[in-house]
């Protein structure tokens, strides 16, 4: 004879709740970083054909400028990301995104090749966003699975952002210099929505704290 206790439905309900939370975390983190790529990668959809700066192809000069800012931001982020309390993570992401978008607008306004400075500025805030998003996923029993979901955004986002950028240039006649700012604006609304979803993620529960180190 099988005896059904009152604990089984409760455990089943807890499992369903845990997987719903995991799905929420993955959607929020994946969506946020996917949209962040629209602020980081759109200029790579342009060719800047025949243009040079200081002996380099203009596009190569732009890429080097942004990579320099992105690299420096990683060192800044060591202190900033670790010192940002959970309640301030979402507002900090929004502030960093605002700086990145403003730099793309200034990139459009500033003549080449001097607008490369704004891609350097663009890289500074964006290099810290990943660590802030990861903070919402750490310290949980499913952290490895959630982080894998976040990292999947790397695979899909670059191609999508480039396609949007190329469409604006080829099909809508947007100049290559203004295209990055417009791509950022296209993704800005969805990005803010996904950050709002991040903010709704509850902190790790007692089981998470017992299984992992408290963050």
Steps between C-alpha positions, in 0.01 A plus 500: 500500500630847406459767760481854370609756753422867505863587431508377139274771350693764689831376358350487151374854538843613617662337198260674263561832674877451479489428127271798437749719683788351300317573174434858615870546585620365164253709298587817693877451487509376139272780379694771681841403367359427154379859482827634644672371187289749303697773676835327462510336157287695248786699346662173388215460250643799308797475266629861499649397166793704371534706820819508705622648827865536598609235251232248600175409333235710676302196614812342654568829680145502636526140617831569676352805675202310635708198605731733694205643692351155554830368636547788743142459619576146618752638749257769614230236532702296750419763759169634370321169441609343828404808702156552344229378741223281354242779518723726287588252225205574271529883529874471439440298183256767377752776576778317313268437204408870492869595480558248220202627298601863550847416369346353182303820447820701538672258261242602239549870569882505500693495170716196422755394613467703819172328582709193590534650849128437551543131423768495769248660737236253380719206601563630853149446644408195292793298631344499846143400411567126479627486857196687629261265319691200632445631852129422466581135418775421751459313826222269378484124463439544126762773449699302241187435291389863528845626400498271195170658398653845537806407295281366219427865418856529362415256222182665373539868573789603276342367181161650583643842579704502180194406297301787648788742436542386139126530444501860619788588268394306191121511517436827680791716386641569848863615491763268644594766755146530640401135468652389838296757694178401323559128563551578868172690510316209335608266779480749786134433588540119512822542699323703769222239514750219558679704769160536669469120490846472657391729780208267577729202565486415873820449698630146560285305745611300804563186293724697264692650792549157656620352170714795391702780650287801593564791261 
